[in-house]
mmCIF file of C-alpha atoms and ligand atoms in Angstrom:
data_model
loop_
_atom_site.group_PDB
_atom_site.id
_atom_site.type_symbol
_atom_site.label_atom_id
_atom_site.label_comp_id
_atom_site.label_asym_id
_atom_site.label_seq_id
_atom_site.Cartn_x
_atom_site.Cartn_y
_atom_site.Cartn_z
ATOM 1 C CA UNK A 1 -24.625 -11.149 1.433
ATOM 2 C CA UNK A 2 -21.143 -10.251 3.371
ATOM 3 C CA UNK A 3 -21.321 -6.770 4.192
ATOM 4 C CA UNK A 4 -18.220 -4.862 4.024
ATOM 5 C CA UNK A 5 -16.596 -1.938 5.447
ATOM 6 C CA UNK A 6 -14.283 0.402 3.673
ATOM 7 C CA UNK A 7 -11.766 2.698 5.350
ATOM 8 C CA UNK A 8 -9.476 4.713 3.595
ATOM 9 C CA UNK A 9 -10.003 5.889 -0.142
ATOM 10 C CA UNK A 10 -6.871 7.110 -0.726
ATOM 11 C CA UNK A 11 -5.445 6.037 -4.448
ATOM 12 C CA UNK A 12 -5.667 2.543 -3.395
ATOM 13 C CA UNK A 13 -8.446 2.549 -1.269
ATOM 14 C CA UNK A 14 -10.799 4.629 -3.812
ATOM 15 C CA UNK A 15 -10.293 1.930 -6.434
ATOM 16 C CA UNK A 16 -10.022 -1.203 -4.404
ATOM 17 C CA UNK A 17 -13.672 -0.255 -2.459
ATOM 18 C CA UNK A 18 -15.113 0.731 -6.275
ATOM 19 C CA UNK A 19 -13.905 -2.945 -7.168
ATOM 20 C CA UNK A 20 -16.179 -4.215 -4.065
ATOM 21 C CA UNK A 21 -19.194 -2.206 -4.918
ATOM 22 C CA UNK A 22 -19.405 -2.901 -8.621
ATOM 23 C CA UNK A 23 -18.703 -6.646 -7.942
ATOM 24 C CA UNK A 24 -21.861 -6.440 -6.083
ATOM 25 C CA UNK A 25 -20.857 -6.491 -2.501
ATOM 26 C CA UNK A 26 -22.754 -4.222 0.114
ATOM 27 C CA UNK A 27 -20.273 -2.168 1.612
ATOM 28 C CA UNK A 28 -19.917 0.830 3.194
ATOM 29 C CA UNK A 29 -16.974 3.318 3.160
ATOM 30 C CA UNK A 30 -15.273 5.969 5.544
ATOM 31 C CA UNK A 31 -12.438 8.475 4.934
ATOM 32 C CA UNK A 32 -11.348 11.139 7.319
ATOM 33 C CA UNK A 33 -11.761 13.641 5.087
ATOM 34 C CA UNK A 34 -15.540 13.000 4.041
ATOM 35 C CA UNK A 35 -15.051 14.095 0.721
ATOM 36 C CA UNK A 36 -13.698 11.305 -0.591
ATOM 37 C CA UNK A 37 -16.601 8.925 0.156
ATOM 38 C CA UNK A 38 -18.728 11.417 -2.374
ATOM 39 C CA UNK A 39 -17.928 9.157 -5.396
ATOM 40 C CA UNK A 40 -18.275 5.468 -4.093
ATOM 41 C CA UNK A 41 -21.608 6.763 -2.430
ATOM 42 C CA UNK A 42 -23.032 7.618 -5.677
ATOM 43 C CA UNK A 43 -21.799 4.188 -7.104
ATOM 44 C CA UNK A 44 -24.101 2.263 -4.140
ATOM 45 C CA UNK A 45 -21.964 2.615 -1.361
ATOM 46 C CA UNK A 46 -23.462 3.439 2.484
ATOM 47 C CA UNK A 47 -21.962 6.028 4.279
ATOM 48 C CA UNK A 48 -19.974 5.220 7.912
ATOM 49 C CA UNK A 49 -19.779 7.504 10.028
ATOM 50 C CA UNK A 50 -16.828 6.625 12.065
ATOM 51 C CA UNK A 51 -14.258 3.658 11.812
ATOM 52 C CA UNK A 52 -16.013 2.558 14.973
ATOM 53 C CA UNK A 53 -19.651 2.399 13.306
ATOM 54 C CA UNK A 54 -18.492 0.887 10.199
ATOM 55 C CA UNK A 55 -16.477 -1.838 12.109
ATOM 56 C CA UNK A 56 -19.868 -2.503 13.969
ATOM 57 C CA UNK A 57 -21.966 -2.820 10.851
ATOM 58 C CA UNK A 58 -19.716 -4.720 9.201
ATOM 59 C CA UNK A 59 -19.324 -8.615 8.830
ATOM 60 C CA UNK A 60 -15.338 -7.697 7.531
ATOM 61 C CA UNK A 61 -14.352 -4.328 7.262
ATOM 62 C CA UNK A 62 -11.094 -3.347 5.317
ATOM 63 C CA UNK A 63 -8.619 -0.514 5.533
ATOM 64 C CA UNK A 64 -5.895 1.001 3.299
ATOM 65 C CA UNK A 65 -4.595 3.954 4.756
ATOM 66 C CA UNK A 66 -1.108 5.512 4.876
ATOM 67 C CA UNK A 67 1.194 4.307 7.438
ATOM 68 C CA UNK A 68 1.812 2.863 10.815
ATOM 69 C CA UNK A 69 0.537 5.927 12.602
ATOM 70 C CA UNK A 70 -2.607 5.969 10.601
ATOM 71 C CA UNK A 71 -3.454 2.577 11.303
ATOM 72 C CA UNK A 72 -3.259 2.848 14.811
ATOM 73 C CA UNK A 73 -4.904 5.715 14.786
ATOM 74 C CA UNK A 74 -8.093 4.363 12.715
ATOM 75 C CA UNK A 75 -7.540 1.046 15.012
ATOM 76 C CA UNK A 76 -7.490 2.931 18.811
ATOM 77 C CA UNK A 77 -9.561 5.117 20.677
ATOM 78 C CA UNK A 78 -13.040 5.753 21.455
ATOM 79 C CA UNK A 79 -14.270 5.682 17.949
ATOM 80 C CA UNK A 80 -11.440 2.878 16.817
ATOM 81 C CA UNK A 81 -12.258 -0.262 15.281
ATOM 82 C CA UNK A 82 -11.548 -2.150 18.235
ATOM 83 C CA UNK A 83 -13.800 -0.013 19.901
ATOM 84 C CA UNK A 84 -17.200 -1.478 17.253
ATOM 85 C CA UNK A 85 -15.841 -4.749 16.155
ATOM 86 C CA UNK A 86 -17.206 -7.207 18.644
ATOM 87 C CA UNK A 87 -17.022 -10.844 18.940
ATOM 88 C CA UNK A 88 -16.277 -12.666 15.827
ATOM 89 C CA UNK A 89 -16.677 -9.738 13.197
ATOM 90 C CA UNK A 90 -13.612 -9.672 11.156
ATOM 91 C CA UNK A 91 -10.938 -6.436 10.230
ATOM 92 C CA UNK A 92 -8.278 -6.747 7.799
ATOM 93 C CA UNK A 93 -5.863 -4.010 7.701
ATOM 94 C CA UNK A 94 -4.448 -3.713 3.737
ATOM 95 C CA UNK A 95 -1.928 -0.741 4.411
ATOM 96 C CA UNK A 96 1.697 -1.210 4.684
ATOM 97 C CA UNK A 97 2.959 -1.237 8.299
ATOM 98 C CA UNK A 98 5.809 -3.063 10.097
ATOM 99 C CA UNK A 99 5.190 -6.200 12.116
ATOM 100 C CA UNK A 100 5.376 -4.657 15.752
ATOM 101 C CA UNK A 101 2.615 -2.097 14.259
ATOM 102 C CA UNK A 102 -0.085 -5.071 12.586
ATOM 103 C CA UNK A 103 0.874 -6.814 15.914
ATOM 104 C CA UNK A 104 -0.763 -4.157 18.254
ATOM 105 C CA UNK A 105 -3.416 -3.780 15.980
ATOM 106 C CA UNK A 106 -4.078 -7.355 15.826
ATOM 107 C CA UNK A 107 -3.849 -7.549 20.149
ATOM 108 C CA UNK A 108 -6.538 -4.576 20.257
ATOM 109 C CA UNK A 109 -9.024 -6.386 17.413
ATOM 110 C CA UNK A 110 -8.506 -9.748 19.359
ATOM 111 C CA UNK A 111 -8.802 -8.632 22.662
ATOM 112 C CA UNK A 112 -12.513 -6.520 21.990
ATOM 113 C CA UNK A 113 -13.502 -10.249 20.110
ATOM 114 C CA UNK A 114 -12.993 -9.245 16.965
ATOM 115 C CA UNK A 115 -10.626 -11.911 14.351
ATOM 116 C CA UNK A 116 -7.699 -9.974 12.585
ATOM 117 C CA UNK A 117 -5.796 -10.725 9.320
ATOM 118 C CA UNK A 118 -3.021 -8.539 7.696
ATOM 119 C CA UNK A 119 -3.714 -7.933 4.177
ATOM 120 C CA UNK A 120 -0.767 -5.660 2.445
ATOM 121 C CA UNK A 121 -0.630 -5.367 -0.985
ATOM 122 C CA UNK A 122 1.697 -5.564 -3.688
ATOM 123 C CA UNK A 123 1.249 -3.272 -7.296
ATOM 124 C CA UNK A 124 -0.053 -0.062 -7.650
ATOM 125 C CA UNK A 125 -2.723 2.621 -8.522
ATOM 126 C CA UNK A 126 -3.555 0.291 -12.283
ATOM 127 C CA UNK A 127 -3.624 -2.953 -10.591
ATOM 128 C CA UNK A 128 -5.960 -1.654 -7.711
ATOM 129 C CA UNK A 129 -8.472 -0.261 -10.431
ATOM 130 C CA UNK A 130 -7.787 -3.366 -12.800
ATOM 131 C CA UNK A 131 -8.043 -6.250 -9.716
ATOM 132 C CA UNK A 132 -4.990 -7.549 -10.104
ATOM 133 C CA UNK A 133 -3.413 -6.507 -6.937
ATOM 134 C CA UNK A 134 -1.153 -8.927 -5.156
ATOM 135 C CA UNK A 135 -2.305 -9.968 -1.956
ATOM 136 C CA UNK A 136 0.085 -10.591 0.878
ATOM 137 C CA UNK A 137 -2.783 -12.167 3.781
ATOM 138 C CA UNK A 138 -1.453 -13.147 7.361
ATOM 139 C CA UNK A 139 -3.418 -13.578 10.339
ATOM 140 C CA UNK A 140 -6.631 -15.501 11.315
ATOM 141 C CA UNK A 141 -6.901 -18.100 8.448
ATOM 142 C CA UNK A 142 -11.159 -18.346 9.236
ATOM 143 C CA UNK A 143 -11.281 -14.796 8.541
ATOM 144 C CA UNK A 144 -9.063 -15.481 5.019
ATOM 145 C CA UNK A 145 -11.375 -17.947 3.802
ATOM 146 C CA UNK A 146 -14.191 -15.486 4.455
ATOM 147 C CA UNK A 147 -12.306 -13.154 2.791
ATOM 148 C CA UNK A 148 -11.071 -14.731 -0.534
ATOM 149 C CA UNK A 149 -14.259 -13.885 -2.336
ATOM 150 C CA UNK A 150 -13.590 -10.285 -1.680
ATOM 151 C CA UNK A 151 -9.868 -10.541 -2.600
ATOM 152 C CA UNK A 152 -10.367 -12.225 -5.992
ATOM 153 C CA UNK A 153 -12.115 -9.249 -6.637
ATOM 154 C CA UNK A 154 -9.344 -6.543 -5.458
ATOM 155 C CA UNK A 155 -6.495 -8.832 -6.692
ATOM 156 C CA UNK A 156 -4.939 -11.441 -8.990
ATOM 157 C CA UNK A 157 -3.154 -13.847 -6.018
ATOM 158 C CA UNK A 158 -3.902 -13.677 -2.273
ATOM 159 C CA UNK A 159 -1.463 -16.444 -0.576
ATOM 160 C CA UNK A 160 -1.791 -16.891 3.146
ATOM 161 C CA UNK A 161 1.833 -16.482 4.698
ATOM 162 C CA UNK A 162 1.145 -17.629 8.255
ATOM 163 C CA UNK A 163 1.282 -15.542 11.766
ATOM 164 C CA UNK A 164 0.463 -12.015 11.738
ATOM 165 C CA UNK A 165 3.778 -10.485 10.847
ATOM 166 C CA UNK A 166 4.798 -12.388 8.103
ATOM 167 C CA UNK A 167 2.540 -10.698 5.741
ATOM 168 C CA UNK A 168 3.907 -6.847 6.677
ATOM 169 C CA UNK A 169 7.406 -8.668 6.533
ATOM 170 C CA UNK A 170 7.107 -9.631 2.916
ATOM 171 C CA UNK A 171 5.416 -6.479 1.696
ATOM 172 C CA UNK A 172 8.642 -4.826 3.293
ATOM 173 C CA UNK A 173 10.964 -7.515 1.674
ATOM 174 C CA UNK A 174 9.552 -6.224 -1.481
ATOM 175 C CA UNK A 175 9.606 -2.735 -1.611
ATOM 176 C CA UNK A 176 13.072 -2.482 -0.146
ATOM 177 C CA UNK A 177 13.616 -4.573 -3.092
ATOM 178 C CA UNK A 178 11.549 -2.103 -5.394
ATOM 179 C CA UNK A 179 12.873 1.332 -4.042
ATOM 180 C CA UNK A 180 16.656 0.225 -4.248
ATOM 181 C CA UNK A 181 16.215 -1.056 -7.619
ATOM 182 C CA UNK A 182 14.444 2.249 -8.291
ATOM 183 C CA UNK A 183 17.136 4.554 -7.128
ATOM 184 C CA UNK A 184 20.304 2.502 -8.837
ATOM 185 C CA UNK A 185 17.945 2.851 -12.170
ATOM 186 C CA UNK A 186 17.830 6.567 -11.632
ATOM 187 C CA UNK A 187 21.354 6.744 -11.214
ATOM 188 C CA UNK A 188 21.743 4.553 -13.912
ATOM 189 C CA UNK A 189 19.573 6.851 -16.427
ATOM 190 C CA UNK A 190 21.132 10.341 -15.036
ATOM 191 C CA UNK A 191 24.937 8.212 -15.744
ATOM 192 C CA UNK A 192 24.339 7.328 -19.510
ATOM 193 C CA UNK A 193 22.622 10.648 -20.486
ATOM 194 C CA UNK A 194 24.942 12.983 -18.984
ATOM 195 C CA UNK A 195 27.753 10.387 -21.088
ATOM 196 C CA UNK A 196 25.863 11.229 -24.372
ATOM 197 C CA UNK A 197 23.898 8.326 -24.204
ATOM 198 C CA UNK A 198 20.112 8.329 -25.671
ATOM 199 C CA UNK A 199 17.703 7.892 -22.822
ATOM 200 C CA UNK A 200 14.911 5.606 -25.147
ATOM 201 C CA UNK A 201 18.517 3.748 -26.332
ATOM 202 C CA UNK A 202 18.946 2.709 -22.831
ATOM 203 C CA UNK A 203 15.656 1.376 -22.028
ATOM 204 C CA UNK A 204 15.628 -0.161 -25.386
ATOM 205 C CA UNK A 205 18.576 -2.171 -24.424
ATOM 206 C CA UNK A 206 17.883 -2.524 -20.791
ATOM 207 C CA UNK A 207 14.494 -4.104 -21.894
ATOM 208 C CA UNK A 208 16.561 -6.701 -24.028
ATOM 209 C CA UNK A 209 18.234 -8.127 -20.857
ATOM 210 C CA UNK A 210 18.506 -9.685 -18.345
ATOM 211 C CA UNK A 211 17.407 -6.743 -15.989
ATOM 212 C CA UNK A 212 14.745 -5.681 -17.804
ATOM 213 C CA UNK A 213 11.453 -5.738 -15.517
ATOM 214 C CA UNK A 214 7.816 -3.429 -15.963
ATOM 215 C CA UNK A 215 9.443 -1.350 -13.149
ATOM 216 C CA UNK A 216 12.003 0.080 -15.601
ATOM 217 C CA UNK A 217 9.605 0.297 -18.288
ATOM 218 C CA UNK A 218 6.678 2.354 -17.094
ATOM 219 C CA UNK A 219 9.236 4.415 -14.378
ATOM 220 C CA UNK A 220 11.623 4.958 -17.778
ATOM 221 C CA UNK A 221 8.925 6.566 -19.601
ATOM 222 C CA UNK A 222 7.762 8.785 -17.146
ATOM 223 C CA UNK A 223 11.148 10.082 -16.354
ATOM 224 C CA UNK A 224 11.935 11.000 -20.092
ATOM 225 C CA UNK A 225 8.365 12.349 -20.073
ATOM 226 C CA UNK A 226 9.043 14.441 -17.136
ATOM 227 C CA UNK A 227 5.896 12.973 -15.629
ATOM 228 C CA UNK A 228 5.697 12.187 -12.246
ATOM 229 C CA UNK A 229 1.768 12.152 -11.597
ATOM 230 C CA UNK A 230 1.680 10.020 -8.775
ATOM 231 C CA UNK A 231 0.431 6.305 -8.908
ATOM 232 C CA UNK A 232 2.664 5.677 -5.397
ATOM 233 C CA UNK A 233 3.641 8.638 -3.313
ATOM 234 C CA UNK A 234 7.044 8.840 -2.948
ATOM 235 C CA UNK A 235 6.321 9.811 0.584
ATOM 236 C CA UNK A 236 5.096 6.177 0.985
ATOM 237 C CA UNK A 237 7.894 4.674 -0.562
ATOM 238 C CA UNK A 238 10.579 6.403 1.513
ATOM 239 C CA UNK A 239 8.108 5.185 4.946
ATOM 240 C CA UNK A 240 8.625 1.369 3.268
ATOM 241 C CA UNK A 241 12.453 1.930 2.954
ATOM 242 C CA UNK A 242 12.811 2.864 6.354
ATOM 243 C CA UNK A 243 10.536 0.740 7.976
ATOM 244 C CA UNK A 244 12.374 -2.007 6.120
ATOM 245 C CA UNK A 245 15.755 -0.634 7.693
ATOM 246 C CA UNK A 246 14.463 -0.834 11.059
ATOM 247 C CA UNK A 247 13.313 -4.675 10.343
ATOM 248 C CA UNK A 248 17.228 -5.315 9.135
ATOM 249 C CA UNK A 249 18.141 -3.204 12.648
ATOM 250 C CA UNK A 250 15.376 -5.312 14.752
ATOM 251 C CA UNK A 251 17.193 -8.154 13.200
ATOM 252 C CA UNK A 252 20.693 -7.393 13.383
ATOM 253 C CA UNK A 253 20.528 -7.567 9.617
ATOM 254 C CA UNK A 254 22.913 -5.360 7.949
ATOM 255 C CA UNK A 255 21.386 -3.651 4.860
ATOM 256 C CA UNK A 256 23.805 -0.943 2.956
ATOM 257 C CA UNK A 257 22.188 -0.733 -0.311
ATOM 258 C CA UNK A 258 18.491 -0.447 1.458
ATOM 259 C CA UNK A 259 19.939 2.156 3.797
ATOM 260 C CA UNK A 260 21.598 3.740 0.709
ATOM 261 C CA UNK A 261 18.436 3.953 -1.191
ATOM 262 C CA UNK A 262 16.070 4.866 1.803
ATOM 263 C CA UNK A 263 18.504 8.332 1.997
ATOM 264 C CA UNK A 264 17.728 8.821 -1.531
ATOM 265 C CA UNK A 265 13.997 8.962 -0.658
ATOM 266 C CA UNK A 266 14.852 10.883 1.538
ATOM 267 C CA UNK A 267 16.359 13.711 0.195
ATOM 268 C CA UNK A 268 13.604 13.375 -2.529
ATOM 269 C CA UNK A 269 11.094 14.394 0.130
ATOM 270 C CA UNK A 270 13.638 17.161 1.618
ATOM 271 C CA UNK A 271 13.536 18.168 -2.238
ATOM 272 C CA UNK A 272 9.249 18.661 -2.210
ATOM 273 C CA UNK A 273 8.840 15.665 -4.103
ATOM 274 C CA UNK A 274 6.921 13.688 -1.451
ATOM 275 C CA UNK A 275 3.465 13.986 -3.480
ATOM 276 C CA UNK A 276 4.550 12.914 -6.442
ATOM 277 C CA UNK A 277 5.377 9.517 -7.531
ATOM 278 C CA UNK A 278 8.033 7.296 -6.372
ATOM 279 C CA UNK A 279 9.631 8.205 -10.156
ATOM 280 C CA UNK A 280 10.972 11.496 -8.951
ATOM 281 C CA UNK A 281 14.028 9.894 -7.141
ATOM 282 C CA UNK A 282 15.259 10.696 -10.434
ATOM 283 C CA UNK A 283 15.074 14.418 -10.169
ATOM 284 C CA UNK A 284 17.310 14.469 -7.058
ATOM 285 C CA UNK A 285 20.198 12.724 -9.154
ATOM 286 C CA UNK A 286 20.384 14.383 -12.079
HETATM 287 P P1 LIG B 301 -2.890 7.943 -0.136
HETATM 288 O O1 LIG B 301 -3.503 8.183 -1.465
HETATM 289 O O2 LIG B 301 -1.909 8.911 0.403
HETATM 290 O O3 LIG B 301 -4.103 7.727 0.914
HETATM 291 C C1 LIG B 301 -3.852 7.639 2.277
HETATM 292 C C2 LIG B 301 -5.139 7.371 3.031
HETATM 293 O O4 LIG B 301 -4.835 7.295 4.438
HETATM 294 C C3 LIG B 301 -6.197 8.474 2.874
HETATM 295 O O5 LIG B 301 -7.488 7.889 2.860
HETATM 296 C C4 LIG B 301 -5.988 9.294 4.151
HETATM 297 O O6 LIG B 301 -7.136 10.017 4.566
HETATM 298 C C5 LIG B 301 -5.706 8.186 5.137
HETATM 299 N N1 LIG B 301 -5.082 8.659 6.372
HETATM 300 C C6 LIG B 301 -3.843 9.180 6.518
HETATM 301 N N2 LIG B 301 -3.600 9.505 7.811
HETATM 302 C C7 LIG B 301 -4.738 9.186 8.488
HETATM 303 C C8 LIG B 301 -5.116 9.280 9.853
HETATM 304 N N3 LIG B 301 -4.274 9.745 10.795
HETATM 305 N N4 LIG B 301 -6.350 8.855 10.200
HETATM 306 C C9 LIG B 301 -7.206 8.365 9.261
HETATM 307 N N5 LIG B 301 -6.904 8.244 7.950
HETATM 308 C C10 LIG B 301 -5.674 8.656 7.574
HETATM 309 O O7 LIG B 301 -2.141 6.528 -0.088
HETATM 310 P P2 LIG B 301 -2.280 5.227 -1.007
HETATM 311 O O8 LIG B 301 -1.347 5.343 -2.157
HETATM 312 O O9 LIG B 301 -3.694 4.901 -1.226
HETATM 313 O O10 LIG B 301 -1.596 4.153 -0.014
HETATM 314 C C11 LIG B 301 -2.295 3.586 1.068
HETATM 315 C C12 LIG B 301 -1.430 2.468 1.664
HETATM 316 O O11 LIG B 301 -1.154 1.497 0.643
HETATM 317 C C13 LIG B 301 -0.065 2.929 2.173
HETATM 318 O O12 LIG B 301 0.288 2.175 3.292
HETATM 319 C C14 LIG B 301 0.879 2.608 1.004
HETATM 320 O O13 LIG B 301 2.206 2.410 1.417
HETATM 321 C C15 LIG B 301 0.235 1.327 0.492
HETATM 322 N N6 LIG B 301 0.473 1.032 -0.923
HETATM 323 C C16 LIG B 301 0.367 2.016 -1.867
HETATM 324 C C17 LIG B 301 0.579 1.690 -3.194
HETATM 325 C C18 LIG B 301 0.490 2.729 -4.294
HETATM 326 O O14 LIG B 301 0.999 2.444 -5.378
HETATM 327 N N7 LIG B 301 -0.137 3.866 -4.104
HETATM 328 C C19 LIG B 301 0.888 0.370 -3.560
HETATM 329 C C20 LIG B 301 0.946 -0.619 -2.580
HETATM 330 C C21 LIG B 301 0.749 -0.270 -1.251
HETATM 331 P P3 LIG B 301 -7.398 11.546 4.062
HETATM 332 O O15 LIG B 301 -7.987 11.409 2.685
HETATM 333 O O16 LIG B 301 -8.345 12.080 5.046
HETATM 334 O O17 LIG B 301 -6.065 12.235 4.053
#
């Protein structure tokens, strides 16, 4: 039996590890606040102590924590990944980060012995708890195969994209994607109710189209409903958006609607609305 470590249970974290234990894997979790591990450690889980222990313990061990900072920081130092991996155990990092980041992350797990793949993930708090996430792998290809077992359990799809990069790249191609299509909705929905219009008309019709897409459809109810209880921090969304920017800057790419979009994040978290889901864009338009 593969054992597994676990770090970060965060939304996606919480429900992805849950998937692991109740498929039957042995795994064993860590969150910096301890708390969180309470749950999945009645479920079966083991306890870790430290990203360092866990990584030691562990055949694999996953993480899914917030950003590039927190990656790093669960990666580095004394009681760091790196620091327990050892030769040939495996760590695949699931949280969205640029390239550079999963690239320094990758040099520190390869250079202690360990193998590194990038494992960023596409869909959101439902498809985490359902298993259906999409899995966007990059990296050391004998550590996906190893793997797969455990991704057909946290998602639907898991293609391998190549060199360590490529995977952070197309999780960033996609939400740049997501949070501009996001914010021109919102604008979109504040536009034709202010002009009279019904706001279930114009999903109704939107939905008809060519546009229509589950994004508009579950975001469109919760902003009529005036509920915004977070599935995917806005905070997070806004940290895709402009890590995607500085991809299109590394790249001498020029992106105006991304750039657009990314200040409409922003001023959603200048508003107090970085807790909430990525739906409240909306209440910084109307
Ligand atoms: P979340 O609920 O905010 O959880 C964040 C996790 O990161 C928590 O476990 C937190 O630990 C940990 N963390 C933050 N800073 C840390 C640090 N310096 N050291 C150690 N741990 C730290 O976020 P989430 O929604 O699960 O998202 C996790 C990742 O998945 C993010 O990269 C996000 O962009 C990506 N993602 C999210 C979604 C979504 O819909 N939610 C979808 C796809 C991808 P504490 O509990 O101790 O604070």
């Amino acid at each position: 039996m593969t054992r597994v470590g676990f770090l970060g249970l965060g939304i996606m974290g919480k429900a992805m590890a849950e998937n692991l234990i109740k498929a039957g894997f042995d795994v064993t979790v860590w969150n910096r606040n301890a708390e969180k591990t309470t749950e999945l450690v009645v479920l079966g889980a083991k306890q870790g102590t430290s990203p360092k222990s866990v990584a030691a313990h562990c055949d694999i061990t996953f993480a899914m924590v917030s950003d590039p900072a927190a990656a790093l920081a669960i990666c580095q130092g004394p009681e760091g990944v790196a620091a327990g991996i050892g030769e040939g155990r495996g760590y695949i990092d699931m949280s969205t980060v640029d390239d550079s980041t999963s690239q320094m992350i990758a040099d520190a797990i390869t250079n202690a012995g360990g193998r590194f793949l990038e494992a960023p993930v596409s869909g959101t708090k439902k498809p985490a708890e359902d298993g259906t996430l999409i899995i966007l792998a990059a990296g050391d290809k004998t550590l996906y195969d190893e793997a797969l077992p455990a991704f057909d359990v946290m998602g639907k799809m898991s293609p391998f994209l190549g060199e360590v990069g490529q995977g952070a790249s197309m999780k960033l191609v996609v939400n740049m994607m997501m949070g501009g299509m996001l914010s021109i909705f919102s604008e979109g929905m504040s536009l034709g109710q202010k002009a009279g219009l019904d706001g279930e008309k114009i999903l109704e019709v939107i939905a008809a189209g060519a546009i229509a897409n589950p994004m508009f459809k579950g975001k469109g109810a919760m902003l009529l409903a005036e509920d915004y209880t977070v599935s995917f921090p806005l905070k997070h969304m806004q940290k895709d958006m402009r890590l995607a920017v500085a991809l299109g800057d590394k790249l001498n790419l020029s992106l105006p609607t991304a750039a657009t979009a990314n200040e409409a994040f922003k001023q959603a978290k200048k508003a107090g609305f970085s807790d909430e889901d990525i739906a409240a864009v909306y209440k910084t338009v109307q």
